Amino acid sequence: MAKTFPTFLFLSVMYIIAGIANSTAATPSNFIKSSCSTTTYPTLCFESLSIYASTIQQDPHQLVQTALSVSLNNTQSTKTFVSKCYKLKGLKATEYAALHDCAEEISDSVDRLRKSLKELKLCKVKGEDFRWHISNVETWVSSALTDETTCGDGFSGNAVNGKIKDSIRAKMVNVAQVTSNALSLINQYGAKY
Ligand SMILES: *[C@@H]1O[C@H](CO)[C@@H](O)[C@H](O)[C@H]1NC(C)=O
């Protein structure tokens, strides 16, 4: 006992030191985690971006570009889903109207996010006005988020019922959270330069 205790203690201390070093080391994963920590949905932020750690490395521009690309792709696939839903047969007029409005809003959102991704790339070009381009990106992503939220809200009442309503709401909430995180990373990036 007298002989094993110090060994155990030594290993515990080493384990704790290694743990602390690992959580603060300059790795892409820790870079993503600390950038995500100031967003509204940090866990979702880290989950959706850590899979791209090898692309992001510790580059703030690449981080924001990936976050925006994830948001665009999620919004695009939700758009496809919603467009299929409103073509379903047997919808009530109110259901059709809610789905149709949502499809239009989400389509606007996709356009704004796509335009933002292009604009964001200009922030990195030498000689281009960083502040001008980043403020355009902030404005458009913020409008895209409003479109997504409006679309989700359209399904909180009783205009649409059952499974379609629940799955659209769930998708819209997720998409809006991913976009909200992208927006806060963009604001963070814009404020630093
Ligand atoms: C988004 O989709 C495009 C086109 O399919 C793809 O090239 C890109 O890698 C995707 N972005 C992310 C972050 O997965």
Tab-separated table of N, CA and C in Angstrom, residues 16-161:
chain	number	residue	atom	x	y	z
A	16	ILE	N	-4.151	14.654	-14.660
A	16	ILE	CA	-4.808	15.967	-14.561
A	16	ILE	C	-4.034	17.011	-15.368
A	17	ILE	N	-2.718	16.995	-15.236
A	17	ILE	CA	-1.885	17.950	-15.986
A	17	ILE	C	-2.075	17.761	-17.493
A	18	ALA	N	-2.079	16.494	-17.911
A	18	ALA	CA	-2.259	16.199	-19.342
A	18	ALA	C	-3.624	16.699	-19.801
A	19	GLY	N	-4.628	16.519	-18.948
A	19	GLY	CA	-5.993	16.955	-19.280
A	19	GLY	C	-6.061	18.455	-19.462
A	20	ILE	N	-5.433	19.191	-18.549
A	20	ILE	CA	-5.436	20.658	-18.629
A	20	ILE	C	-4.683	21.105	-19.889
A	21	ALA	N	-3.524	20.504	-20.111
A	21	ALA	CA	-2.732	20.864	-21.289
A	21	ALA	C	-3.533	20.614	-22.561
A	22	ASN	N	-4.256	19.480	-22.574
A	22	ASN	CA	-5.004	19.111	-23.755
A	22	ASN	C	-6.173	20.064	-24.033
A	23	SER	N	-6.815	20.566	-22.960
A	23	SER	CA	-7.982	21.408	-23.182
A	23	SER	C	-7.580	22.838	-23.539
A	24	THR	N	-6.316	23.201	-23.349
A	24	THR	CA	-5.920	24.566	-23.688
A	24	THR	C	-4.903	24.596	-24.833
A	25	ALA	N	-4.474	23.419	-25.290
A	25	ALA	CA	-3.472	23.365	-26.354
A	25	ALA	C	-4.012	24.037	-27.613
A	26	ALA	N	-3.105	24.592	-28.399
A	26	ALA	CA	-3.515	25.249	-29.638
A	26	ALA	C	-3.781	24.212	-30.732
A	27	THR	N	-4.947	23.564	-30.645
A	27	THR	CA	-5.330	22.592	-31.667
A	27	THR	C	-6.547	23.155	-32.400
A	28	PRO	N	-6.810	22.674	-33.635
A	28	PRO	CA	-8.014	23.125	-34.336
A	28	PRO	C	-9.273	22.899	-33.510
A	29	SER	N	-9.330	21.753	-32.810
A	29	SER	CA	-10.515	21.438	-32.028
A	29	SER	C	-10.742	22.455	-30.900
A	30	ASN	N	-9.684	22.837	-30.208
A	30	ASN	CA	-9.822	23.839	-29.143
A	30	ASN	C	-10.108	25.230	-29.709
A	31	PHE	N	-9.571	25.499	-30.877
A	31	PHE	CA	-9.855	26.786	-31.548
A	31	PHE	C	-11.355	26.881	-31.861
A	32	ILE	N	-11.912	25.792	-32.397
A	32	ILE	CA	-13.337	25.761	-32.737
A	32	ILE	C	-14.174	25.875	-31.456
A	33	LYS	N	-13.770	25.120	-30.434
A	33	LYS	CA	-14.521	25.147	-29.175
A	33	LYS	C	-14.544	26.552	-28.573
A	34	SER	N	-13.398	27.217	-28.554
A	34	SER	CA	-13.402	28.536	-27.909
A	34	SER	C	-14.130	29.564	-28.777
A	35	SER	N	-14.059	29.442	-30.095
A	35	SER	CA	-14.821	30.357	-30.951
A	35	SER	C	-16.322	30.132	-30.762
A	36	CYS	N	-16.718	28.873	-30.620
A	36	CYS	CA	-18.138	28.529	-30.456
A	36	CYS	C	-18.680	28.940	-29.093
A	37	SER	N	-17.782	29.126	-28.119
A	37	SER	CA	-18.243	29.359	-26.747
A	37	SER	C	-19.059	30.634	-26.592
A	38	THR	N	-18.892	31.604	-27.509
A	38	THR	CA	-19.655	32.845	-27.380
A	38	THR	C	-20.921	32.851	-28.245
A	39	THR	N	-21.183	31.739	-28.953
A	39	THR	CA	-22.414	31.679	-29.754
A	39	THR	C	-23.585	31.304	-28.842
A	40	THR	N	-24.796	31.408	-29.377
A	40	THR	CA	-25.980	31.105	-28.557
A	40	THR	C	-26.146	29.602	-28.339
A	41	TYR	N	-25.685	28.793	-29.303
A	41	TYR	CA	-25.833	27.336	-29.185
A	41	TYR	C	-24.467	26.679	-29.328
A	42	PRO	N	-23.604	26.825	-28.294
A	42	PRO	CA	-22.206	26.375	-28.415
A	42	PRO	C	-22.029	24.880	-28.703
A	43	THR	N	-22.887	24.039	-28.137
A	43	THR	CA	-22.734	22.597	-28.359
A	43	THR	C	-23.028	22.250	-29.812
A	44	LEU	N	-24.129	22.777	-30.325
A	44	LEU	CA	-24.481	22.555	-31.726
A	44	LEU	C	-23.389	23.118	-32.635
A	45	CYS	N	-22.871	24.295	-32.280
A	45	CYS	CA	-21.815	24.946	-33.054
A	45	CYS	C	-20.603	24.026	-33.155
A	46	PHE	N	-20.171	23.514	-32.005
A	46	PHE	CA	-18.992	22.644	-32.008
A	46	PHE	C	-19.269	21.356	-32.775
A	47	GLU	N	-20.442	20.772	-32.554
A	47	GLU	CA	-20.787	19.519	-33.252
A	47	GLU	C	-20.802	19.691	-34.763
A	48	SER	N	-21.346	20.831	-35.215
A	48	SER	CA	-21.475	20.987	-36.664
A	48	SER	C	-20.168	21.417	-37.328
A	49	LEU	N	-19.207	21.939	-36.547
A	49	LEU	CA	-17.969	22.418	-37.163
A	49	LEU	C	-16.748	21.549	-36.908
A	50	SER	N	-16.770	20.791	-35.812
A	50	SER	CA	-15.565	20.025	-35.462
A	50	SER	C	-15.230	18.956	-36.509
A	51	ILE	N	-16.254	18.477	-37.237
A	51	ILE	CA	-15.970	17.502	-38.296
A	51	ILE	C	-15.158	18.110	-39.446
A	52	TYR	N	-15.101	19.448	-39.487
A	52	TYR	CA	-14.304	20.103	-40.530
A	52	TYR	C	-12.992	20.667	-39.971
A	53	ALA	N	-12.599	20.172	-38.793
A	53	ALA	CA	-11.397	20.696	-38.120
A	53	ALA	C	-10.164	20.702	-39.020
A	54	SER	N	-10.009	19.673	-39.842
A	54	SER	CA	-8.805	19.598	-40.675
A	54	SER	C	-8.795	20.677	-41.768
A	55	THR	N	-9.966	21.149	-42.168
A	55	THR	CA	-10.048	22.248	-43.132
A	55	THR	C	-9.910	23.589	-42.421
A	56	ILE	N	-10.566	23.692	-41.272
A	56	ILE	CA	-10.593	24.958	-40.541
A	56	ILE	C	-9.222	25.285	-39.944
A	57	GLN	N	-8.544	24.266	-39.457
A	57	GLN	CA	-7.290	24.488	-38.721
A	57	GLN	C	-7.523	25.556	-37.643
A	58	GLN	N	-6.744	26.646	-37.650
A	58	GLN	CA	-7.008	27.714	-36.684
A	58	GLN	C	-7.142	29.042	-37.412
A	59	ASP	N	-7.767	28.945	-38.583
A	59	ASP	CA	-7.916	30.099	-39.456
A	59	ASP	C	-9.314	30.718	-39.270
A	60	PRO	N	-9.395	31.941	-38.716
A	60	PRO	CA	-10.697	32.566	-38.458
A	60	PRO	C	-11.558	32.707	-39.718
A	61	HIS	N	-10.916	32.998	-40.854
A	61	HIS	CA	-11.696	33.134	-42.089
A	61	HIS	C	-12.305	31.800	-42.500
A	62	GLN	N	-11.488	30.767	-42.440
A	62	GLN	CA	-11.949	29.436	-42.818
A	62	GLN	C	-13.065	28.951	-41.888
A	63	LEU	N	-12.962	29.310	-40.623
A	63	LEU	CA	-13.992	28.946	-39.649
A	63	LEU	C	-15.343	29.532	-40.055
A	64	VAL	N	-15.339	30.835	-40.357
A	64	VAL	CA	-16.564	31.535	-40.705
A	64	VAL	C	-17.120	31.022	-42.044
A	65	GLN	N	-16.205	30.787	-42.980
A	65	GLN	CA	-16.622	30.288	-44.290
A	65	GLN	C	-17.278	28.907	-44.172
A	66	THR	N	-16.711	28.053	-43.337
A	66	THR	CA	-17.289	26.720	-43.135
A	66	THR	C	-18.642	26.821	-42.436
A	67	ALA	N	-18.733	27.685	-41.417
A	67	ALA	CA	-19.994	27.845	-40.684
A	67	ALA	C	-21.108	28.308	-41.629
A	68	LEU	N	-20.758	29.223	-42.519
A	68	LEU	CA	-21.738	29.745	-43.470
A	68	LEU	C	-22.123	28.676	-44.489
A	69	SER	N	-21.156	27.899	-44.901
A	69	SER	CA	-21.407	26.822	-45.855
A	69	SER	C	-22.305	25.730	-45.238
A	70	VAL	N	-22.077	25.415	-43.966
A	70	VAL	CA	-22.930	24.439	-43.268
A	70	VAL	C	-24.358	24.982	-43.186
A	71	SER	N	-24.484	26.264	-42.860
A	71	SER	CA	-25.798	26.888	-42.769
A	71	SER	C	-26.510	26.862	-44.129
A	72	LEU	N	-25.786	27.222	-45.182
A	72	LEU	CA	-26.367	27.198	-46.529
A	72	LEU	C	-26.826	25.788	-46.907
A	73	ASN	N	-25.975	24.809	-46.664
A	73	ASN	CA	-26.326	23.434	-47.044
A	73	ASN	C	-27.537	22.917	-46.268
A	74	ASN	N	-27.586	23.216	-44.961
A	74	ASN	CA	-28.745	22.789	-44.162
A	74	ASN	C	-30.024	23.478	-44.635
A	75	THR	N	-29.907	24.763	-44.939
A	75	THR	CA	-31.073	25.518	-45.378
A	75	THR	C	-31.554	24.999	-46.732
A	76	GLN	N	-30.594	24.718	-47.600
A	76	GLN	CA	-30.907	24.176	-48.929
A	76	GLN	C	-31.660	22.835	-48.809
A	77	SER	N	-31.203	21.959	-47.926
A	77	SER	CA	-31.874	20.662	-47.849
A	77	SER	C	-33.243	20.791	-47.181
A	78	THR	N	-33.398	21.758	-46.300
A	78	THR	CA	-34.721	22.004	-45.705
A	78	THR	C	-35.663	22.583	-46.762
A	79	LYS	N	-35.113	23.416	-47.617
A	79	LYS	CA	-35.915	23.977	-48.717
A	79	LYS	C	-36.473	22.850	-49.594
A	80	THR	N	-35.624	21.897	-49.924
A	80	THR	CA	-36.053	20.756	-50.739
A	80	THR	C	-37.175	20.001	-50.038
A	81	PHE	N	-37.009	19.803	-48.728
A	81	PHE	CA	-38.023	19.084	-47.957
A	81	PHE	C	-39.367	19.822	-47.958
A	82	VAL	N	-39.313	21.132	-47.677
A	82	VAL	CA	-40.549	21.923	-47.610
A	82	VAL	C	-41.244	21.962	-48.975
A	83	SER	N	-40.451	22.086	-50.033
A	83	SER	CA	-41.053	22.135	-51.381
A	83	SER	C	-41.765	20.830	-51.705
A	84	LYS	N	-41.233	19.725	-51.221
A	84	LYS	CA	-41.904	18.438	-51.440
A	84	LYS	C	-43.208	18.388	-50.660
A	85	CYS	N	-43.174	18.912	-49.444
A	85	CYS	CA	-44.365	18.870	-48.588
A	85	CYS	C	-45.541	19.619	-49.194
A	86	TYR	N	-45.289	20.784	-49.754
A	86	TYR	CA	-46.459	21.536	-50.214
A	86	TYR	C	-47.008	21.013	-51.538
A	87	LYS	N	-46.297	20.077	-52.119
A	87	LYS	CA	-46.841	19.424	-53.317
A	87	LYS	C	-47.644	18.172	-52.961
A	88	LEU	N	-47.690	17.836	-51.672
A	88	LEU	CA	-48.445	16.659	-51.242
A	88	LEU	C	-49.924	16.821	-51.581
A	89	LYS	N	-50.541	15.700	-51.913
A	89	LYS	CA	-51.977	15.759	-52.215
A	89	LYS	C	-52.774	15.744	-50.915
A	90	GLY	N	-53.970	16.317	-50.960
A	90	GLY	CA	-54.871	16.259	-49.813
A	90	GLY	C	-54.608	17.267	-48.725
A	91	LEU	N	-53.796	18.289	-49.031
A	91	LEU	CA	-53.566	19.327	-48.022
A	91	LEU	C	-54.781	20.251	-47.941
A	92	LYS	N	-55.037	20.741	-46.733
A	92	LYS	CA	-56.091	21.753	-46.599
A	92	LYS	C	-55.537	23.069	-47.152
A	93	ALA	N	-56.443	23.986	-47.500
A	93	ALA	CA	-56.000	25.272	-48.059
A	93	ALA	C	-55.062	26.005	-47.104
A	94	THR	N	-55.380	25.960	-45.814
A	94	THR	CA	-54.535	26.657	-44.831
A	94	THR	C	-53.148	26.012	-44.758
A	95	GLU	N	-53.112	24.680	-44.872
A	95	GLU	CA	-51.829	23.975	-44.833
A	95	GLU	C	-51.005	24.325	-46.067
A	96	TYR	N	-51.658	24.304	-47.195
A	96	TYR	CA	-50.975	24.634	-48.438
A	96	TYR	C	-50.387	26.044	-48.347
A	97	ALA	N	-51.194	26.988	-47.861
A	97	ALA	CA	-50.746	28.388	-47.768
A	97	ALA	C	-49.528	28.512	-46.845
A	98	ALA	N	-49.580	27.848	-45.681
A	98	ALA	CA	-48.468	27.941	-44.726
A	98	ALA	C	-47.199	27.347	-45.326
A	99	LEU	N	-47.351	26.204	-45.989
A	99	LEU	CA	-46.186	25.550	-46.585
A	99	LEU	C	-45.626	26.352	-47.744
A	100	HIS	N	-46.526	26.913	-48.521
A	100	HIS	CA	-46.101	27.699	-49.675
A	100	HIS	C	-45.345	28.947	-49.232
A	101	ASP	N	-45.855	29.635	-48.212
A	101	ASP	CA	-45.175	30.824	-47.677
A	101	ASP	C	-43.799	30.438	-47.143
A	102	CYS	N	-43.766	29.335	-46.430
A	102	CYS	CA	-42.512	28.883	-45.839
A	102	CYS	C	-41.493	28.566	-46.934
A	103	ALA	N	-41.955	27.901	-47.998
A	103	ALA	CA	-41.058	27.560	-49.104
A	103	ALA	C	-40.460	28.818	-49.719
A	104	GLU	N	-41.279	29.881	-49.805
A	104	GLU	CA	-40.772	31.133	-50.370
A	104	GLU	C	-39.757	31.804	-49.459
A	105	GLU	N	-40.057	31.796	-48.157
A	105	GLU	CA	-39.138	32.416	-47.199
A	105	GLU	C	-37.804	31.686	-47.167
A	106	ILE	N	-37.896	30.376	-47.186
A	106	ILE	CA	-36.664	29.606	-47.080
A	106	ILE	C	-35.849	29.709	-48.368
A	107	SER	N	-36.549	29.905	-49.465
A	107	SER	CA	-35.869	30.090	-50.733
A	107	SER	C	-35.108	31.422	-50.739
A	108	ASP	N	-35.725	32.461	-50.178
A	108	ASP	CA	-35.040	33.750	-50.021
A	108	ASP	C	-33.823	33.593	-49.121
A	109	SER	N	-34.003	32.810	-48.084
A	109	SER	CA	-32.920	32.583	-47.144
A	109	SER	C	-31.725	31.917	-47.841
A	110	VAL	N	-32.010	30.913	-48.663
A	110	VAL	CA	-30.947	30.227	-49.422
A	110	VAL	C	-30.211	31.224	-50.323
A	111	ASP	N	-30.965	32.083	-51.022
A	111	ASP	CA	-30.341	33.074	-51.913
A	111	ASP	C	-29.421	34.014	-51.130
A	112	ARG	N	-29.909	34.463	-49.982
A	112	ARG	CA	-29.114	35.403	-49.169
A	112	ARG	C	-27.845	34.745	-48.642
A	113	LEU	N	-27.967	33.485	-48.229
A	113	LEU	CA	-26.792	32.792	-47.694
A	113	LEU	C	-25.769	32.524	-48.800
A	114	ARG	N	-26.279	32.194	-49.983
A	114	ARG	CA	-25.377	31.934	-51.111
A	114	ARG	C	-24.609	33.202	-51.483
A	115	LYS	N	-25.352	34.325	-51.531
A	115	LYS	CA	-24.754	35.625	-51.839
A	115	LYS	C	-23.718	35.998	-50.759
A	116	SER	N	-24.045	35.684	-49.509
A	116	SER	CA	-23.138	35.991	-48.388
A	116	SER	C	-21.833	35.219	-48.483
A	117	LEU	N	-21.952	33.956	-48.888
A	117	LEU	CA	-20.756	33.122	-48.998
A	117	LEU	C	-19.801	33.685	-50.057
A	118	LYS	N	-20.371	34.168	-51.159
A	118	LYS	CA	-19.555	34.781	-52.217
A	118	LYS	C	-18.901	36.059	-51.708
A	119	GLU	N	-19.709	36.863	-51.010
A	119	GLU	CA	-19.228	38.148	-50.484
A	119	GLU	C	-18.130	37.926	-49.441
A	120	LEU	N	-18.327	36.904	-48.628
A	120	LEU	CA	-17.348	36.616	-47.579
A	120	LEU	C	-15.970	36.336	-48.171
A	121	LYS	N	-15.969	35.658	-49.321
A	121	LYS	CA	-14.687	35.325	-49.958
A	121	LYS	C	-13.912	36.579	-50.335
A	122	LEU	N	-14.652	37.680	-50.624
A	122	LEU	CA	-13.998	38.943	-50.987
A	122	LEU	C	-13.285	39.586	-49.790
A	123	CYS	N	-13.718	39.203	-48.573
A	123	CYS	CA	-13.079	39.753	-47.367
A	123	CYS	C	-11.613	39.362	-47.290
A	124	LYS	N	-11.251	38.328	-47.999
A	124	LYS	CA	-9.892	37.819	-47.909
A	124	LYS	C	-9.000	38.321	-49.048
A	125	VAL	N	-9.648	38.990	-50.023
A	125	VAL	CA	-8.890	39.447	-51.186
A	125	VAL	C	-8.161	40.753	-50.875
A	126	LYS	N	-6.860	40.769	-51.166
A	126	LYS	CA	-6.043	41.978	-50.928
A	126	LYS	C	-6.579	43.143	-51.741
A	127	GLY	N	-6.635	44.311	-51.117
A	127	GLY	CA	-7.093	45.496	-51.843
A	127	GLY	C	-8.597	45.686	-51.770
A	128	GLU	N	-9.332	44.628	-51.353
A	128	GLU	CA	-10.787	44.771	-51.215
A	128	GLU	C	-11.087	45.386	-49.852
A	129	ASP	N	-12.203	46.091	-49.767
A	129	ASP	CA	-12.577	46.739	-48.522
A	129	ASP	C	-13.226	45.729	-47.573
A	130	PHE	N	-12.452	45.269	-46.602
A	130	PHE	CA	-12.928	44.244	-45.662
A	130	PHE	C	-14.219	44.658	-44.958
A	131	ARG	N	-14.215	45.881	-44.395
A	131	ARG	CA	-15.362	46.339	-43.595
A	131	ARG	C	-16.655	46.362	-44.408
A	132	TRP	N	-16.550	46.808	-45.658
A	132	TRP	CA	-17.727	46.901	-46.530
A	132	TRP	C	-18.288	45.502	-46.787
A	133	HIS	N	-17.423	44.581	-47.158
A	133	HIS	CA	-17.885	43.225	-47.484
A	133	HIS	C	-18.432	42.503	-46.259
A	134	ILE	N	-17.745	42.646	-45.125
A	134	ILE	CA	-18.212	41.920	-43.937
A	134	ILE	C	-19.543	42.496	-43.447
A	135	SER	N	-19.740	43.802	-43.624
A	135	SER	CA	-21.018	44.348	-43.149
A	135	SER	C	-22.162	43.911	-44.078
A	136	ASN	N	-21.875	43.728	-45.371
A	136	ASN	CA	-22.894	43.146	-46.263
A	136	ASN	C	-23.246	41.737	-45.817
A	137	VAL	N	-22.216	40.953	-45.508
A	137	VAL	CA	-22.444	39.572	-45.071
A	137	VAL	C	-23.315	39.563	-43.810
A	138	GLU	N	-22.982	40.436	-42.865
A	138	GLU	CA	-23.750	40.500	-41.610
A	138	GLU	C	-25.221	40.830	-41.873
A	139	THR	N	-25.447	41.786	-42.770
A	139	THR	CA	-26.825	42.186	-43.078
A	139	THR	C	-27.603	41.045	-43.733
A	140	TRP	N	-26.994	40.397	-44.715
A	140	TRP	CA	-27.707	39.350	-45.458
A	140	TRP	C	-27.952	38.098	-44.623
A	141	VAL	N	-26.962	37.731	-43.815
A	141	VAL	CA	-27.147	36.537	-42.977
A	141	VAL	C	-28.215	36.815	-41.915
A	142	SER	N	-28.225	38.040	-41.422
A	142	SER	CA	-29.233	38.405	-40.450
A	142	SER	C	-30.645	38.345	-41.070
A	143	SER	N	-30.800	38.795	-42.325
A	143	SER	CA	-32.106	38.675	-43.009
A	143	SER	C	-32.459	37.220	-43.266
A	144	ALA	N	-31.451	36.421	-43.613
A	144	ALA	CA	-31.686	34.993	-43.854
A	144	ALA	C	-32.226	34.336	-42.588
A	145	LEU	N	-31.675	34.742	-41.453
A	145	LEU	CA	-32.119	34.196	-40.168
A	145	LEU	C	-33.562	34.594	-39.879
A	146	THR	N	-33.903	35.838	-40.199
A	146	THR	CA	-35.284	36.299	-40.008
A	146	THR	C	-36.245	35.467	-40.854
A	147	ASP	N	-35.880	35.199	-42.111
A	147	ASP	CA	-36.724	34.374	-42.990
A	147	ASP	C	-36.946	32.990	-42.385
A	148	GLU	N	-35.876	32.423	-41.870
A	148	GLU	CA	-35.966	31.069	-41.308
A	148	GLU	C	-36.851	31.054	-40.066
A	149	THR	N	-36.699	32.085	-39.238
A	149	THR	CA	-37.499	32.166	-38.011
A	149	THR	C	-38.968	32.367	-38.353
A	150	THR	N	-39.234	33.229	-39.344
A	150	THR	CA	-40.617	33.479	-39.763
A	150	THR	C	-41.255	32.190	-40.256
A	151	CYS	N	-40.496	31.446	-41.026
A	151	CYS	CA	-40.989	30.181	-41.553
A	151	CYS	C	-41.329	29.217	-40.421
A	152	GLY	N	-40.448	29.100	-39.455
A	152	GLY	CA	-40.690	28.217	-38.307
A	152	GLY	C	-41.918	28.648	-37.510
A	153	ASP	N	-42.056	29.966	-37.330
A	153	ASP	CA	-43.189	30.498	-36.557
A	153	ASP	C	-44.527	30.187	-37.220
A	154	GLY	N	-44.522	30.099	-38.562
A	154	GLY	CA	-45.733	29.786	-39.303
A	154	GLY	C	-46.302	28.418	-38.934
A	155	PHE	N	-45.471	27.609	-38.258
A	155	PHE	CA	-45.915	26.263	-37.899
A	155	PHE	C	-46.146	26.108	-36.406
A	156	SER	N	-46.176	27.242	-35.701
A	156	SER	CA	-46.398	27.113	-34.264
A	156	SER	C	-47.882	27.099	-33.937
A	157	GLY	N	-48.698	27.665	-34.836
A	157	GLY	CA	-50.144	27.664	-34.624
A	157	GLY	C	-50.774	26.354	-35.086
A	158	ASN	N	-52.043	26.424	-35.452
A	158	ASN	CA	-52.730	25.194	-35.845
A	158	ASN	C	-53.060	25.102	-37.328
A	159	ALA	N	-52.424	25.967	-38.133
A	159	ALA	CA	-52.704	25.957	-39.564
A	159	ALA	C	-52.331	24.608	-40.182
A	160	VAL	N	-51.261	24.030	-39.696
A	160	VAL	CA	-50.819	22.735	-40.213
A	160	VAL	C	-50.770	21.768	-39.025
A	161	ASN	N	-51.211	20.552	-39.269
A	161	ASN	CA	-51.241	19.598	-38.167
A	161	ASN	C	-50.394	18.370	-38.424
